[in-house]
Amino acid sequence: MNFGAEHELHKRRMSKNIGLGIILVTFVALIFGLTVVKVTEGDVSGAIVGAASNE
Amino acid sequence: MSDTTLVKAEINYEPNIGDYFALLKPRVMILVVFTALVGIIAAPVDLHPFTIFVSIIFIALGGGASGALNMWYESDLDSLMRRTRNRPIPSGKITSDEAKAFGFALAGISVVMLGLAANWFAALFLLFTIFFYVVIYTMWLKRWTPQNIVIGGAAGAFPPMIGWAVATSGISMESVLMFSLIFLWTPPHFWALALFMRGDYEIARVPMLTVTHGRRSTRNHIFFYTIVLAMFALFTSSTSLGGWVYLLTAIVLNAIFVTMAFKIWVRDEPEAEADNFKVERNFFRYSLMYLFLQFGSILVDLGLGTNFSWGFL
């Protein structure tokens, strides 16, 4: 199988895709952090203990 | 490079993350972030630091959405002016439709996320600010009246009120005072820019004061508005926003600002052209520092506990 040489365009798309990936991961982290804060008012350890005692 | 290859290069150009970031007007975003942060911290309600962090991010994104939608609508003007012709759309890096879609998507995400992170009053305030900047200022005022900067300046003055609303879910005298400081600061700031970016607004046929009323009138307006701003900034020190650091900062900053505005007022065009608008450029740069220091002093007073308890407003 013969692969063509990588075009400069692919490199530029790669940088855009990596950037977009980082933004999406950051967005997920923000949502997760916000959820923890909303649910526990910042008391993460208390929330973990509470969750464990409910099991 | 021939015209044909230039067009081909623009068609093949793949925008990178930096090009999209440039659509957000990052320098304006710094002002939005800082003043909104002062609004949140100055409010008498304690928020979790992460909630503050997330709220600031989405207020900044809302400001960025306004910038992208502004660039979409104004791409015809931007391509005519030296100051703006390298922006992503006129330089062919991003298409106008892409910028529009990007701006609307960001606006939606930022408003919904601010509503979820903080409260829906703050989110609606952010939505109103985006609407004001894009529709009232960009689409309507800017091409219609020399008051574009005066009235449109409200859009840039809303962020501390949004910050205050994030913490309190409402509006108060303090947040209106912070709004007024930026609102009064905006006209002299942009009129100084219009003086030294001479020709740009004439070519683009934007009815800036320099175009409709002349450069002499613009110098008069800068001096007059700077005096009004200085009086208001000093008056604010006697309100609940005031404190020892704010008062001292206001005295020094406004004395310098009025002196610089006076120098602009007494100059004529040949004198300004002789030194390539040095005084006007210095005034513009100083105005940026002025706003950061004046708002920063509110935070310092809060941090040191030196704010006046006898503020009558």
XYZ file of C-alpha atoms in Angstrom:
368
model
C 0.000 0.000 0.000
C 1.341 3.385 -0.917
C 0.749 6.314 1.391
C 1.128 9.789 -0.052
C 3.482 12.266 1.538
C 1.910 14.246 4.348
C 0.802 17.651 3.143
C 1.433 20.804 5.152
C -2.342 21.084 5.375
C -2.489 17.893 7.454
C -0.005 19.337 9.934
C -2.121 22.452 10.300
C -5.267 20.348 10.754
C -3.422 18.252 13.314
C -2.623 21.338 15.402
C -6.244 22.480 15.152
C -7.541 19.055 16.171
C -5.170 18.825 19.118
C -6.208 22.329 20.217
C -9.879 21.425 19.922
C -9.264 18.247 21.898
C -7.626 20.205 24.705
C -10.559 22.640 24.752
C -13.074 19.779 24.960
C -11.166 18.051 27.781
C -10.982 21.390 29.623
C -14.728 21.863 29.125
C -15.441 18.419 30.576
C -13.131 19.176 33.528
C -14.966 22.468 34.160
C -18.356 20.744 34.117
C -17.085 18.020 36.443
C -15.529 20.536 38.845
C -18.653 22.669 38.801
C -20.808 19.621 39.526
C -18.640 18.710 42.515
C -18.840 22.283 43.838
C -22.613 22.504 43.315
C -23.314 19.157 44.927
C -20.902 19.403 47.841
C -20.253 23.154 48.103
C -16.590 22.289 47.703
C -16.464 19.518 50.318
C -15.120 16.769 48.065
C -13.969 14.440 50.848
C -17.361 14.746 52.558
C -19.080 13.840 49.313
C -16.882 10.750 48.866
C -17.570 9.621 52.434
C -21.285 10.275 51.929
C -21.334 8.296 48.703
C -19.475 5.388 50.327
C -21.882 5.248 53.291
C -24.844 5.109 50.910
C -23.529 1.987 49.201
C 3.286 35.705 -6.287
C 0.588 36.276 -8.874
C -2.995 37.099 -8.009
C -4.001 33.552 -8.993
C -1.568 31.917 -6.577
C -2.609 34.352 -3.833
C -6.267 33.338 -4.216
C -5.249 29.673 -4.281
C -3.232 30.111 -1.093
C -6.200 31.699 0.651
C -8.528 28.898 -0.449
C -6.059 26.273 0.768
C -5.381 28.078 4.030
C -6.460 26.027 6.998
C -7.209 28.261 9.988
C -5.414 27.288 13.170
C -6.470 27.733 16.782
C -4.696 31.095 16.922
C -6.861 32.441 14.093
C -10.038 31.532 15.972
C -8.571 33.004 19.147
C -7.919 36.273 17.301
C -11.655 36.426 16.486
C -12.343 36.757 20.214
C -10.517 40.126 20.439
C -8.219 38.867 23.227
C -7.051 42.333 24.310
C -10.623 43.455 24.909
C -11.189 40.166 26.701
C -8.502 41.040 29.254
C -10.477 44.161 30.184
C -13.703 42.131 30.381
C -12.110 39.489 32.613
C -10.491 41.968 34.979
C -13.492 44.260 35.465
C -15.898 41.312 35.829
C -13.571 39.819 38.442
C -13.568 43.102 40.379
C -17.388 43.072 40.204
C -17.546 39.530 41.645
C -14.999 40.121 44.408
C -16.379 43.533 45.397
C -19.862 42.054 45.873
C -20.832 41.283 49.481
C -21.463 37.589 48.764
C -18.816 34.891 49.072
C -18.682 32.427 46.204
C -16.660 29.250 45.900
C -13.398 30.085 44.058
C -14.146 27.471 41.397
C -17.552 29.026 40.708
C -15.814 32.398 40.309
C -13.250 30.820 37.974
C -15.877 29.147 35.777
C -18.081 32.255 35.723
C -15.159 34.429 34.622
C -14.282 31.971 31.840
C -17.808 32.085 30.435
C -18.139 35.854 30.801
C -14.862 36.094 28.849
C -16.219 33.688 26.224
C -19.380 35.800 25.959
C -17.172 38.832 25.363
C -15.243 36.801 22.782
C -18.498 35.828 21.058
C -19.356 39.534 20.784
C -15.949 40.145 19.217
C -16.383 37.329 16.674
C -19.878 38.506 15.691
C -18.572 42.080 15.442
C -15.786 40.926 13.101
C -18.295 38.937 11.031
C -20.582 41.933 10.524
C -17.803 44.476 10.077
C -15.525 42.501 7.770
C -16.281 44.952 4.944
C -15.106 47.893 7.077
C -12.165 45.960 8.552
C -10.726 45.288 5.112
C -10.603 49.040 4.447
C -8.819 50.157 7.620
C -5.088 49.799 8.326
C -5.741 48.991 11.974
C -8.056 46.065 11.207
C -7.111 44.707 7.783
C -4.994 41.925 9.312
C -7.910 40.525 11.293
C -8.773 36.872 10.438
C -11.637 37.592 7.993
C -10.176 40.422 5.858
C -6.833 38.605 5.726
C -8.595 35.518 4.288
C -7.786 33.166 7.175
C -11.369 32.560 8.241
C -14.522 33.001 6.179
C -17.243 35.367 7.247
C -19.740 32.494 7.625
C -17.336 30.544 9.835
C -16.894 33.570 12.090
C -20.675 34.015 12.304
C -21.262 30.368 13.236
C -18.361 30.460 15.710
C -19.710 33.640 17.319
C -23.299 32.394 17.664
C -22.139 29.032 19.041
C -19.884 30.685 21.612
C -22.624 33.130 22.601
C -25.051 30.253 23.223
C -22.526 28.168 25.152
C -21.338 31.087 27.313
C -24.856 32.245 28.261
C -26.138 28.739 29.097
C -22.986 27.851 31.017
C -23.023 31.095 33.028
C -26.653 30.371 33.902
C -25.719 26.888 35.126
C -22.533 27.986 36.905
C -23.886 31.131 38.583
C -27.486 32.214 38.064
C -29.883 33.019 35.221
C -30.012 36.736 35.954
C -26.278 37.013 35.273
C -26.694 34.820 32.177
C -29.471 37.024 30.782
C -27.339 40.081 31.539
C -24.514 38.513 29.515
C -26.958 37.782 26.679
C -28.165 41.386 26.762
C -24.553 42.617 26.657
C -23.793 40.480 23.581
C -27.015 41.758 21.967
C -26.125 45.359 22.827
C -22.613 45.102 21.392
C -23.555 43.207 18.230
C -26.968 44.652 17.333
C -27.203 48.072 19.001
C -23.550 49.107 18.597
C -22.144 47.160 15.624
C -25.172 46.932 13.359
C -26.933 50.164 14.254
C -24.985 52.917 16.028
C -21.540 52.476 14.519
C -22.522 53.296 10.936
C -25.190 55.823 11.864
C -24.098 58.341 14.474
C -20.956 59.944 15.944
C -22.470 59.006 19.308
C -21.587 55.375 18.422
C -18.745 55.243 20.927
C -20.622 57.130 23.646
C -23.757 54.947 23.689
C -22.063 51.787 22.428
C -19.512 52.098 25.210
C -22.174 50.695 27.525
C -21.463 47.224 26.137
C -17.876 47.361 27.388
C -19.038 48.784 30.706
C -21.429 45.954 31.572
C -18.869 43.260 32.643
C -18.431 44.498 36.264
C -22.238 44.556 36.558
C -22.362 40.979 35.237
C -19.679 40.039 37.769
C -21.697 41.654 40.552
C -24.808 39.810 39.304
C -22.893 36.501 39.368
C -22.406 36.977 43.123
C -25.676 38.668 44.089
C -28.180 37.780 41.332
C -28.980 41.468 41.054
C -27.936 45.059 40.475
C -26.904 47.589 43.099
C -25.582 51.125 43.381
C -22.004 49.805 43.526
C -22.340 47.889 40.273
C -23.896 50.920 38.573
C -20.966 53.049 39.786
C -18.454 50.597 38.288
C -20.438 50.610 35.040
C -20.402 54.426 34.989
C -16.620 54.568 35.430
C -16.035 52.505 32.280
C -18.901 54.191 30.427
C -17.350 57.651 30.951
C -13.841 56.357 30.253
C -14.699 54.854 26.840
C -15.285 57.990 24.682
C -11.958 59.777 25.371
C -10.141 56.434 25.000
C -11.542 55.791 21.505
C -11.496 59.395 20.333
C -7.760 59.512 21.050
C -7.415 56.384 18.880
C -9.456 58.061 16.125
C -7.100 61.052 16.224
C -3.915 59.107 15.613
C -5.442 56.452 13.292
C -6.293 59.336 10.990
C -7.734 58.434 7.644
C -8.980 54.987 8.683
C -12.495 56.007 9.651
C -12.779 58.445 6.718
C -11.882 55.687 4.233
C -14.344 53.251 5.820
C -16.958 56.038 6.061
C -17.573 55.339 9.739
C -19.167 58.447 11.308
C -16.630 58.864 14.088
C -16.473 62.295 15.704
C -13.255 63.066 13.808
C -15.123 62.530 10.529
C -18.450 64.217 11.299
C -17.374 67.118 13.534
C -13.696 67.485 12.735
C -10.494 66.945 14.669
C -10.693 70.249 16.608
C -14.110 69.265 17.970
C -12.772 65.791 18.872
C -9.971 67.390 20.913
C -12.568 69.530 22.726
C -14.707 66.469 23.416
C -11.743 64.469 24.782
C -10.895 67.235 27.244
C -14.504 67.749 28.318
C -15.234 64.037 28.797
C -11.970 63.483 30.688
C -12.916 66.232 33.155
C -16.345 64.639 33.645
C -14.677 61.235 34.145
C -12.205 62.668 36.687
C -14.993 64.335 38.662
C -17.010 61.125 38.660
C -14.013 58.978 39.651
C -13.308 61.300 42.593
C -16.997 61.370 43.553
C -17.000 57.537 43.586
C -14.424 57.621 46.374
C -17.160 59.011 48.645
C -19.422 56.040 47.964
C -19.364 52.518 49.341
C -16.849 51.591 46.608
C -14.381 54.146 47.930
C -11.451 53.652 50.251
C -8.098 55.219 51.067
C -6.261 53.425 48.278
C -9.038 54.201 45.788
C -9.030 57.882 46.777
C -5.251 58.297 46.510
C -5.164 56.355 43.233
C -8.036 58.428 41.824
C -6.335 61.720 42.729
C -3.039 60.755 41.082
C -4.499 58.954 38.045
C -7.044 61.647 37.250
C -4.604 64.533 37.737
C -2.324 62.922 35.142
C -5.246 62.007 32.855
C -6.694 65.531 32.859
C -3.223 67.013 32.262
C -2.754 64.717 29.248
C -6.233 65.583 27.933
C -5.367 69.273 28.338
C -2.255 68.758 26.191
C -4.428 67.151 23.497
C -6.877 70.058 23.750
C -4.306 72.817 23.262
C -2.523 71.117 20.352
C -3.340 71.770 16.738
C -2.975 69.349 13.840
C 0.391 70.539 12.464
C 1.894 70.196 15.939
C 0.426 66.692 16.362
C 1.601 65.596 12.917
C 5.095 66.896 13.647
C 5.627 64.357 16.426
C 3.403 61.671 14.845
C 0.629 62.103 17.443
C 2.882 61.276 20.370
C 0.618 62.946 22.947
C -2.510 61.236 21.589
C -0.776 57.838 21.512
C 0.463 58.306 25.079
C -3.034 59.303 26.186
C -4.472 56.132 24.610
C -1.891 53.880 26.275
C -2.277 55.644 29.610
C -6.067 55.286 29.465
C -5.675 51.489 29.480
C -3.425 51.601 32.535
C -5.799 54.122 34.144
C -8.738 51.723 34.048
C -6.773 48.753 35.357
C -5.286 50.752 38.237
C -8.575 52.417 39.149
C -10.403 49.092 39.286
C -7.405 47.419 40.917
C -7.527 49.980 43.745
C -11.071 48.814 44.602
C -9.694 45.306 45.128
C -6.729 46.578 47.171
C -9.052 48.494 49.508
C -11.152 45.367 49.997
C -8.051 43.266 50.626
C -6.551 45.721 53.121
C -9.870 46.584 54.732
C -9.247 50.268 54.010
C -12.581 50.919 52.286
C -14.622 53.765 53.738
C -17.461 52.687 55.969
C -19.073 56.124 55.655
C -19.752 55.940 51.926
C -23.131 57.638 51.469
C -24.221 55.689 48.387
